[in-house]
Every structure is written in C-alpha cells, then in structure tokens.
Amino acid sequence: MKNKKISHKRPSWDEYFLEVAKLVSRRATCLRRQVGAVLVKDKRILATGYNGAPRGLVHCLDIGCIREKLKIPSGERHELCRALHAEQNALIQASLYGISAKDSTLYATNQPCIICAKMLINAGIKEIVIYQGYPDKMAMDFFNEAKIKVRRVKE
C-alpha cells in the first residue's frame, strides 16, 4: 500500500491545543464568558477545565447570573460568582489525579485573571498561550514579574 500524501495543513501545536481549549469552553456554564483551559506538558494534555459552578451545585445557566443582576463589570469582584474559572478547574483536575502542573504550559481561550494568575504562578506554570485578552493588567504585571511568558495567538 502506497503512502498517501496529506492534502491538508496540519495545525501547529499552539493551534492544536488552543482548538482543544476552544472545544472545552463549549462545556462552560457561565452566561457571560465561556472559557476553556488545557494544561500541557511535553505535547501531552495533563488536564482540562472550563468555567462553571463547583461539582454538584446549580449552574448559572439554570438560575441566572448574580454578577449580571448586580451589574458588576467584567474583571471585577470575582468572589461574587458561582463559577470557578477554567484555569482553576484545570489545576484542580490535575491535583485530583495526582498530576503535577510544574513546568507545563497553559493554553486558554482568554487571558487569566489575577486570582488565576497567582494560582498558576504557584503551580509552576512556565508559559501561557491565549487567544483573547482580559481586562486585568495586574495579572499581566504578575506574570511579567514571575517571568512567565504569555503569548497571544490569533484565532
């Protein structure tokens, strides 16, 4: 049997893992923003996460968004939300199964917020690759100080 030549362009690793993050984001239950995150090390997926209420709790999709009701702008008062962020869920999923995130890369559909930034720094993430920004300059300042490279890739 002859080898057939591939007739399509293979995605780069960045494109591949960001597309996985985009697919993961479709599971999100947040009414404001659907975010997906993928932890990767040595071109292998360690864990994924999307934003949504903690396991067993009612999702905003079902009861509405308290942040919308209180007119809280994006990027502010994160504690007034039922959901965990995608990055938090990816780190939690890794820890549930005893998987170290140290020296891994986080692929995410959006730039992490300051709360997630602090967690990612302490988890030992070495690089973050995103599609879109987020209105949180402090998070970017922390990443710069921690010497964590953040790259934005066009969709």
mmCIF file of N, CA and C in Angstrom, residues 10-127:
data_model
loop_
_atom_site.group_PDB
_atom_site.id
_atom_site.type_symbol
_atom_site.label_atom_id
_atom_site.label_comp_id
_atom_site.label_asym_id
_atom_site.label_seq_id
_atom_site.Cartn_x
_atom_site.Cartn_y
_atom_site.Cartn_z
ATOM 1 N N ARG A 10 -1.498 20.590 8.528
ATOM 2 C CA ARG A 10 -1.616 20.184 9.935
ATOM 3 C C ARG A 10 -1.519 21.415 10.809
ATOM 4 N N PRO A 11 -2.299 21.470 11.887
ATOM 5 C CA PRO A 11 -2.179 22.620 12.787
ATOM 6 C C PRO A 11 -0.861 22.569 13.555
ATOM 7 N N SER A 12 -0.348 23.749 13.895
ATOM 8 C CA SER A 12 0.822 23.803 14.775
ATOM 9 C C SER A 12 0.383 23.298 16.146
ATOM 10 N N TRP A 13 1.326 23.049 17.029
ATOM 11 C CA TRP A 13 0.968 22.608 18.380
ATOM 12 C C TRP A 13 0.144 23.680 19.088
ATOM 13 N N ASP A 14 0.515 24.954 18.939
ATOM 14 C CA ASP A 14 -0.277 26.030 19.543
ATOM 15 C C ASP A 14 -1.708 26.003 19.027
ATOM 16 N N GLU A 15 -1.865 25.905 17.716
ATOM 17 C CA GLU A 15 -3.207 25.869 17.130
ATOM 18 C C GLU A 15 -3.990 24.664 17.648
ATOM 19 N N TYR A 16 -3.333 23.523 17.696
ATOM 20 C CA TYR A 16 -3.976 22.288 18.151
ATOM 21 C C TYR A 16 -4.501 22.423 19.576
ATOM 22 N N PHE A 17 -3.626 22.839 20.508
ATOM 23 C CA PHE A 17 -4.043 22.899 21.908
ATOM 24 C C PHE A 17 -5.023 24.040 22.161
ATOM 25 N N LEU A 18 -4.915 25.146 21.410
ATOM 26 C CA LEU A 18 -5.901 26.215 21.559
ATOM 27 C C LEU A 18 -7.265 25.792 21.023
ATOM 28 N N GLU A 19 -7.273 24.994 19.969
ATOM 29 C CA GLU A 19 -8.549 24.466 19.463
ATOM 30 C C GLU A 19 -9.173 23.505 20.472
ATOM 31 N N VAL A 20 -8.343 22.722 21.161
ATOM 32 C CA VAL A 20 -8.859 21.855 22.230
ATOM 33 C C VAL A 20 -9.459 22.726 23.329
ATOM 34 N N ALA A 21 -8.769 23.801 23.701
ATOM 35 C CA ALA A 21 -9.291 24.717 24.731
ATOM 36 C C ALA A 21 -10.618 25.318 24.294
ATOM 37 N N LYS A 22 -10.714 25.665 23.017
ATOM 38 C CA LYS A 22 -11.970 26.226 22.493
ATOM 39 C C LYS A 22 -13.096 25.194 22.594
ATOM 40 N N LEU A 23 -12.800 23.940 22.274
ATOM 41 C CA LEU A 23 -13.797 22.872 22.396
ATOM 42 C C LEU A 23 -14.205 22.690 23.857
ATOM 43 N N VAL A 24 -13.232 22.679 24.756
ATOM 44 C CA VAL A 24 -13.512 22.539 26.189
ATOM 45 C C VAL A 24 -14.414 23.681 26.662
ATOM 46 N N SER A 25 -14.209 24.888 26.131
ATOM 47 C CA SER A 25 -15.009 26.049 26.547
ATOM 48 C C SER A 25 -16.491 25.866 26.248
ATOM 49 N N ARG A 26 -16.820 25.008 25.307
ATOM 50 C CA ARG A 26 -18.231 24.769 24.979
ATOM 51 C C ARG A 26 -18.986 24.083 26.118
ATOM 52 N N ARG A 27 -18.258 23.520 27.092
ATOM 53 C CA ARG A 27 -18.885 22.908 28.272
ATOM 54 C C ARG A 27 -19.182 23.947 29.356
ATOM 55 N N ALA A 28 -18.665 25.173 29.214
ATOM 56 C CA ALA A 28 -18.826 26.207 30.234
ATOM 57 C C ALA A 28 -20.299 26.518 30.487
ATOM 58 N N THR A 29 -20.602 26.841 31.737
ATOM 59 C CA THR A 29 -21.984 27.141 32.105
ATOM 60 C C THR A 29 -22.161 28.600 32.516
ATOM 61 N N CYS A 30 -21.141 29.413 32.308
ATOM 62 C CA CYS A 30 -21.204 30.843 32.599
ATOM 63 C C CYS A 30 -22.005 31.533 31.498
ATOM 64 N N LEU A 31 -22.862 32.462 31.893
ATOM 65 C CA LEU A 31 -23.674 33.187 30.922
ATOM 66 C C LEU A 31 -22.917 34.352 30.285
ATOM 67 N N ARG A 32 -21.839 34.804 30.919
ATOM 68 C CA ARG A 32 -21.103 35.967 30.444
ATOM 69 C C ARG A 32 -19.944 35.621 29.512
ATOM 70 N N ARG A 33 -19.217 34.581 29.838
ATOM 71 C CA ARG A 33 -17.999 34.263 29.085
ATOM 72 C C ARG A 33 -17.744 32.763 29.182
ATOM 73 N N GLN A 34 -17.528 32.132 28.030
ATOM 74 C CA GLN A 34 -17.226 30.706 28.003
ATOM 75 C C GLN A 34 -15.718 30.564 27.778
ATOM 76 N N VAL A 35 -15.038 30.029 28.792
ATOM 77 C CA VAL A 35 -13.581 29.904 28.754
ATOM 78 C C VAL A 35 -13.186 28.438 28.888
ATOM 79 N N GLY A 36 -12.182 28.060 28.124
ATOM 80 C CA GLY A 36 -11.615 26.723 28.223
ATOM 81 C C GLY A 36 -10.124 26.820 28.470
ATOM 82 N N ALA A 37 -9.583 25.846 29.203
ATOM 83 C CA ALA A 37 -8.156 25.819 29.517
ATOM 84 C C ALA A 37 -7.641 24.390 29.405
ATOM 85 N N VAL A 38 -6.401 24.267 28.946
ATOM 86 C CA VAL A 38 -5.761 22.967 28.788
ATOM 87 C C VAL A 38 -4.346 23.072 29.335
ATOM 88 N N LEU A 39 -3.999 22.193 30.269
ATOM 89 C CA LEU A 39 -2.629 22.102 30.784
ATOM 90 C C LEU A 39 -1.875 21.081 29.948
ATOM 91 N N VAL A 40 -0.710 21.477 29.432
ATOM 92 C CA VAL A 40 0.049 20.632 28.516
ATOM 93 C C VAL A 40 1.506 20.573 28.963
ATOM 94 N N LYS A 41 2.064 19.376 28.891
ATOM 95 C CA LYS A 41 3.494 19.199 29.153
ATOM 96 C C LYS A 41 4.032 18.182 28.156
ATOM 97 N N ASP A 42 5.133 18.515 27.532
ATOM 98 C CA ASP A 42 5.749 17.613 26.536
ATOM 99 C C ASP A 42 4.753 17.189 25.454
ATOM 100 N N LYS A 43 3.947 18.136 25.021
ATOM 101 C CA LYS A 43 2.946 17.913 23.961
ATOM 102 C C LYS A 43 1.880 16.886 24.354
ATOM 103 N N ARG A 44 1.650 16.742 25.661
ATOM 104 C CA ARG A 44 0.628 15.829 26.179
ATOM 105 C C ARG A 44 -0.327 16.607 27.070
ATOM 106 N N ILE A 45 -1.603 16.347 26.921
ATOM 107 C CA ILE A 45 -2.607 17.019 27.735
ATOM 108 C C ILE A 45 -2.627 16.394 29.123
ATOM 109 N N LEU A 46 -2.443 17.244 30.131
ATOM 110 C CA LEU A 46 -2.473 16.796 31.525
ATOM 111 C C LEU A 46 -3.879 16.891 32.110
ATOM 112 N N ALA A 47 -4.559 18.004 31.825
ATOM 113 C CA ALA A 47 -5.898 18.238 32.378
ATOM 114 C C ALA A 47 -6.563 19.361 31.595
ATOM 115 N N THR A 48 -7.883 19.407 31.676
ATOM 116 C CA THR A 48 -8.652 20.486 31.053
ATOM 117 C C THR A 48 -9.588 21.095 32.084
ATOM 118 N N GLY A 49 -10.082 22.280 31.780
ATOM 119 C CA GLY A 49 -11.058 22.916 32.659
ATOM 120 C C GLY A 49 -11.869 23.948 31.908
ATOM 121 N N TYR A 50 -13.069 24.174 32.379
ATOM 122 C CA TYR A 50 -13.931 25.229 31.834
ATOM 123 C C TYR A 50 -14.590 25.935 33.003
ATOM 124 N N ASN A 51 -15.131 27.117 32.762
ATOM 125 C CA ASN A 51 -15.731 27.854 33.865
ATOM 126 C C ASN A 51 -17.162 27.387 34.108
ATOM 127 N N GLY A 52 -17.424 27.122 35.394
ATOM 128 C CA GLY A 52 -18.740 26.663 35.807
ATOM 129 C C GLY A 52 -18.788 26.468 37.311
ATOM 130 N N ALA A 53 -19.983 26.272 37.830
ATOM 131 C CA ALA A 53 -20.188 26.098 39.271
ATOM 132 C C ALA A 53 -19.477 24.835 39.770
ATOM 133 N N PRO A 54 -19.118 24.818 41.053
ATOM 134 C CA PRO A 54 -18.497 23.612 41.619
ATOM 135 C C PRO A 54 -19.387 22.373 41.439
ATOM 136 N N ARG A 55 -18.742 21.240 41.402
ATOM 137 C CA ARG A 55 -19.419 19.953 41.219
ATOM 138 C C ARG A 55 -20.631 19.822 42.148
ATOM 139 N N GLY A 56 -21.754 19.475 41.567
ATOM 140 C CA GLY A 56 -22.968 19.226 42.341
ATOM 141 C C GLY A 56 -23.788 20.470 42.653
ATOM 142 N N LEU A 57 -23.282 21.656 42.343
ATOM 143 C CA LEU A 57 -24.033 22.881 42.600
ATOM 144 C C LEU A 57 -24.750 23.326 41.328
ATOM 145 N N VAL A 58 -25.795 24.104 41.510
ATOM 146 C CA VAL A 58 -26.591 24.586 40.382
ATOM 147 C C VAL A 58 -25.776 25.594 39.565
ATOM 148 N N HIS A 59 -25.873 25.472 38.262
ATOM 149 C CA HIS A 59 -25.130 26.349 37.348
ATOM 150 C C HIS A 59 -25.910 27.628 37.045
ATOM 151 N N CYS A 60 -25.169 28.659 36.683
ATOM 152 C CA CYS A 60 -25.770 29.942 36.300
ATOM 153 C C CYS A 60 -26.710 29.777 35.107
ATOM 154 N N LEU A 61 -26.402 28.831 34.226
ATOM 155 C CA LEU A 61 -27.293 28.546 33.100
ATOM 156 C C LEU A 61 -28.710 28.239 33.589
ATOM 157 N N ASP A 62 -28.798 27.649 34.774
ATOM 158 C CA ASP A 62 -30.085 27.222 35.311
ATOM 159 C C ASP A 62 -30.766 28.269 36.179
ATOM 160 N N ILE A 63 -29.968 29.101 36.875
ATOM 161 C CA ILE A 63 -30.575 30.051 37.826
ATOM 162 C C ILE A 63 -30.274 31.518 37.544
ATOM 163 N N GLY A 64 -29.486 31.785 36.529
ATOM 164 C CA GLY A 64 -29.148 33.163 36.208
ATOM 165 C C GLY A 64 -27.819 33.579 36.815
ATOM 166 N N CYS A 65 -27.359 34.742 36.402
ATOM 167 C CA CYS A 65 -26.050 35.251 36.791
ATOM 168 C C CYS A 65 -26.185 36.349 37.843
ATOM 169 N N ILE A 66 -25.645 36.106 39.026
ATOM 170 C CA ILE A 66 -25.697 37.100 40.094
ATOM 171 C C ILE A 66 -24.889 38.346 39.715
ATOM 172 N N ARG A 67 -23.815 38.175 38.979
ATOM 173 C CA ARG A 67 -22.982 39.315 38.573
ATOM 174 C C ARG A 67 -23.755 40.231 37.621
ATOM 175 N N GLU A 68 -24.546 39.646 36.735
ATOM 176 C CA GLU A 68 -25.392 40.443 35.838
ATOM 177 C C GLU A 68 -26.449 41.200 36.648
ATOM 178 N N LYS A 69 -27.073 40.490 37.589
ATOM 179 C CA LYS A 69 -28.118 41.124 38.416
ATOM 180 C C LYS A 69 -27.569 42.303 39.203
ATOM 181 N N LEU A 70 -26.303 42.172 39.682
ATOM 182 C CA LEU A 70 -25.674 43.236 40.471
ATOM 183 C C LEU A 70 -24.925 44.249 39.597
ATOM 184 N N LYS A 71 -24.956 44.049 38.276
ATOM 185 C CA LYS A 71 -24.285 44.939 37.312
ATOM 186 C C LYS A 71 -22.791 45.103 37.595
ATOM 187 N N ILE A 72 -22.132 44.001 37.894
ATOM 188 C CA ILE A 72 -20.695 44.009 38.177
ATOM 189 C C ILE A 72 -19.934 43.913 36.854
ATOM 190 N N PRO A 73 -19.048 44.870 36.587
ATOM 191 C CA PRO A 73 -18.284 44.832 35.323
ATOM 192 C C PRO A 73 -17.344 43.625 35.250
ATOM 193 N N SER A 74 -17.059 43.225 34.032
ATOM 194 C CA SER A 74 -16.111 42.136 33.798
ATOM 195 C C SER A 74 -14.761 42.507 34.393
ATOM 196 N N GLY A 75 -14.109 41.529 35.017
ATOM 197 C CA GLY A 75 -12.790 41.747 35.586
ATOM 198 C C GLY A 75 -12.806 42.262 37.019
ATOM 199 N N GLU A 76 -13.986 42.429 37.605
ATOM 200 C CA GLU A 76 -14.091 42.939 38.979
ATOM 201 C C GLU A 76 -14.894 41.979 39.856
ATOM 202 N N ARG A 77 -14.583 42.015 41.160
ATOM 203 C CA ARG A 77 -15.336 41.275 42.188
ATOM 204 C C ARG A 77 -15.559 39.802 41.824
ATOM 205 N N HIS A 78 -14.462 39.108 41.527
ATOM 206 C CA HIS A 78 -14.535 37.695 41.129
ATOM 207 C C HIS A 78 -15.187 36.813 42.191
ATOM 208 N N GLU A 79 -15.091 37.237 43.442
ATOM 209 C CA GLU A 79 -15.655 36.412 44.519
ATOM 210 C C GLU A 79 -17.185 36.355 44.467
ATOM 211 N N LEU A 80 -17.799 37.271 43.748
ATOM 212 C CA LEU A 80 -19.260 37.280 43.631
ATOM 213 C C LEU A 80 -19.689 36.538 42.372
ATOM 214 N N CYS A 81 -19.345 35.283 42.339
ATOM 215 C CA CYS A 81 -19.653 34.442 41.184
ATOM 216 C C CYS A 81 -19.777 33.001 41.661
ATOM 217 N N ARG A 82 -20.706 32.264 41.101
ATOM 218 C CA ARG A 82 -20.868 30.849 41.449
ATOM 219 C C ARG A 82 -19.775 29.984 40.839
ATOM 220 N N ALA A 83 -19.190 30.463 39.762
ATOM 221 C CA ALA A 83 -18.295 29.620 38.960
ATOM 222 C C ALA A 83 -16.846 29.666 39.413
ATOM 223 N N LEU A 84 -16.184 28.562 39.162
ATOM 224 C CA LEU A 84 -14.722 28.503 39.181
ATOM 225 C C LEU A 84 -14.271 28.853 37.771
ATOM 226 N N HIS A 85 -13.101 29.440 37.652
ATOM 227 C CA HIS A 85 -12.570 29.748 36.329
ATOM 228 C C HIS A 85 -11.973 28.500 35.695
ATOM 229 N N ALA A 86 -11.868 28.519 34.385
ATOM 230 C CA ALA A 86 -11.361 27.375 33.628
ATOM 231 C C ALA A 86 -9.968 26.971 34.096
ATOM 232 N N GLU A 87 -9.101 27.978 34.336
ATOM 233 C CA GLU A 87 -7.739 27.698 34.780
ATOM 234 C C GLU A 87 -7.740 27.018 36.148
ATOM 235 N N GLN A 88 -8.618 27.484 37.030
ATOM 236 C CA GLN A 88 -8.738 26.873 38.362
ATOM 237 C C GLN A 88 -9.185 25.424 38.230
ATOM 238 N N ASN A 89 -10.187 25.185 37.394
ATOM 239 C CA ASN A 89 -10.676 23.819 37.215
ATOM 240 C C ASN A 89 -9.618 22.904 36.606
ATOM 241 N N ALA A 90 -8.809 23.421 35.688
ATOM 242 C CA ALA A 90 -7.737 22.590 35.118
ATOM 243 C C ALA A 90 -6.725 22.211 36.198
ATOM 244 N N LEU A 91 -6.330 23.175 37.026
ATOM 245 C CA LEU A 91 -5.385 22.882 38.116
ATOM 246 C C LEU A 91 -5.990 21.898 39.113
ATOM 247 N N ILE A 92 -7.262 22.082 39.428
ATOM 248 C CA ILE A 92 -7.936 21.192 40.383
ATOM 249 C C ILE A 92 -8.049 19.774 39.811
ATOM 250 N N GLN A 93 -8.394 19.665 38.536
ATOM 251 C CA GLN A 93 -8.489 18.337 37.913
ATOM 252 C C GLN A 93 -7.136 17.635 37.944
ATOM 253 N N ALA A 94 -6.076 18.358 37.646
ATOM 254 C CA ALA A 94 -4.738 17.755 37.704
ATOM 255 C C ALA A 94 -4.457 17.271 39.122
ATOM 256 N N SER A 95 -4.747 18.098 40.121
ATOM 257 C CA SER A 95 -4.439 17.711 41.500
ATOM 258 C C SER A 95 -5.288 16.531 41.968
ATOM 259 N N LEU A 96 -6.528 16.452 41.521
ATOM 260 C CA LEU A 96 -7.388 15.327 41.901
ATOM 261 C C LEU A 96 -6.795 13.984 41.491
ATOM 262 N N TYR A 97 -6.052 14.003 40.390
ATOM 263 C CA TYR A 97 -5.480 12.764 39.870
ATOM 264 C C TYR A 97 -3.972 12.673 40.082
ATOM 265 N N GLY A 98 -3.445 13.536 40.962
ATOM 266 C CA GLY A 98 -2.034 13.462 41.319
ATOM 267 C C GLY A 98 -1.081 13.854 40.214
ATOM 268 N N ILE A 99 -1.502 14.754 39.338
ATOM 269 C CA ILE A 99 -0.682 15.182 38.210
ATOM 270 C C ILE A 99 -0.080 16.541 38.517
ATOM 271 N N SER A 100 1.228 16.636 38.464
ATOM 272 C CA SER A 100 1.906 17.908 38.694
ATOM 273 C C SER A 100 1.784 18.814 37.470
ATOM 274 N N ALA A 101 1.469 20.077 37.723
ATOM 275 C CA ALA A 101 1.398 21.065 36.649
ATOM 276 C C ALA A 101 2.730 21.795 36.478
ATOM 277 N N LYS A 102 3.703 21.474 37.307
ATOM 278 C CA LYS A 102 5.000 22.152 37.273
ATOM 279 C C LYS A 102 5.639 22.042 35.887
ATOM 280 N N ASP A 103 6.128 23.190 35.401
ATOM 281 C CA ASP A 103 6.796 23.298 34.101
ATOM 282 C C ASP A 103 5.890 23.011 32.910
ATOM 283 N N SER A 104 4.585 23.087 33.101
ATOM 284 C CA SER A 104 3.662 22.872 31.990
ATOM 285 C C SER A 104 3.280 24.206 31.354
ATOM 286 N N THR A 105 2.585 24.111 30.244
ATOM 287 C CA THR A 105 2.070 25.275 29.529
ATOM 288 C C THR A 105 0.558 25.263 29.658
ATOM 289 N N LEU A 106 -0.008 26.432 29.914
ATOM 290 C CA LEU A 106 -1.463 26.566 29.942
ATOM 291 C C LEU A 106 -1.911 27.175 28.626
ATOM 292 N N TYR A 107 -2.803 26.487 27.945
ATOM 293 C CA TYR A 107 -3.463 27.018 26.756
ATOM 294 C C TYR A 107 -4.860 27.410 27.191
ATOM 295 N N ALA A 108 -5.266 28.655 26.901
ATOM 296 C CA ALA A 108 -6.576 29.125 27.335
ATOM 297 C C ALA A 108 -7.195 30.028 26.277
ATOM 298 N N THR A 109 -8.501 30.011 26.221
ATOM 299 C CA THR A 109 -9.190 30.858 25.261
ATOM 300 C C THR A 109 -9.084 32.328 25.634
ATOM 301 N N ASN A 110 -8.856 32.627 26.918
ATOM 302 C CA ASN A 110 -8.740 34.006 27.392
ATOM 303 C C ASN A 110 -7.569 34.149 28.353
ATOM 304 N N GLN A 111 -7.058 35.374 28.466
ATOM 305 C CA GLN A 111 -6.010 35.674 29.449
ATOM 306 C C GLN A 111 -6.547 35.411 30.851
ATOM 307 N N PRO A 112 -5.768 34.799 31.719
ATOM 308 C CA PRO A 112 -6.203 34.573 33.097
ATOM 309 C C PRO A 112 -6.361 35.892 33.889
ATOM 310 N N CYS A 113 -7.247 35.865 34.873
ATOM 311 C CA CYS A 113 -7.427 36.989 35.788
ATOM 312 C C CYS A 113 -6.335 36.947 36.861
ATOM 313 N N ILE A 114 -6.304 37.921 37.734
ATOM 314 C CA ILE A 114 -5.280 37.991 38.778
ATOM 315 C C ILE A 114 -5.371 36.811 39.754
ATOM 316 N N ILE A 115 -6.571 36.378 40.071
ATOM 317 C CA ILE A 115 -6.722 35.244 41.002
ATOM 318 C C ILE A 115 -6.110 33.988 40.378
ATOM 319 N N CYS A 116 -6.445 33.730 39.121
ATOM 320 C CA CYS A 116 -5.881 32.570 38.428
ATOM 321 C C CYS A 116 -4.386 32.746 38.217
ATOM 322 N N ALA A 117 -3.952 33.975 37.946
ATOM 323 C CA ALA A 117 -2.523 34.237 37.748
ATOM 324 C C ALA A 117 -1.730 33.804 38.969
ATOM 325 N N LYS A 118 -2.198 34.157 40.151
ATOM 326 C CA LYS A 118 -1.481 33.785 41.378
ATOM 327 C C LYS A 118 -1.420 32.269 41.531
ATOM 328 N N MET A 119 -2.511 31.581 41.209
ATOM 329 C CA MET A 119 -2.531 30.117 41.300
ATOM 330 C C MET A 119 -1.585 29.490 40.282
ATOM 331 N N LEU A 120 -1.595 30.010 39.063
ATOM 332 C CA LEU A 120 -0.744 29.466 38.006
ATOM 333 C C LEU A 120 0.733 29.679 38.321
ATOM 334 N N ILE A 121 1.052 30.825 38.891
ATOM 335 C CA ILE A 121 2.435 31.096 39.292
ATOM 336 C C ILE A 121 2.877 30.075 40.334
ATOM 337 N N ASN A 122 2.057 29.869 41.360
ATOM 338 C CA ASN A 122 2.429 28.927 42.427
ATOM 339 C C ASN A 122 2.405 27.469 41.971
ATOM 340 N N ALA A 123 1.651 27.166 40.918
ATOM 341 C CA ALA A 123 1.615 25.795 40.389
ATOM 342 C C ALA A 123 2.842 25.492 39.525
ATOM 343 N N GLY A 124 3.625 26.522 39.212
ATOM 344 C CA GLY A 124 4.843 26.303 38.434
ATOM 345 C C GLY A 124 4.643 26.313 36.929
ATOM 346 N N ILE A 125 3.556 26.930 36.471
ATOM 347 C CA ILE A 125 3.321 27.029 35.031
ATOM 348 C C ILE A 125 4.448 27.861 34.424
ATOM 349 N N LYS A 126 4.989 27.412 33.288
ATOM 350 C CA LYS A 126 6.128 28.125 32.700
ATOM 351 C C LYS A 126 5.728 29.052 31.556
ATOM 352 N N GLU A 127 4.581 28.784 30.927
ATOM 353 C CA GLU A 127 4.158 29.595 29.788
ATOM 354 C C GLU A 127 2.640 29.546 29.668
#
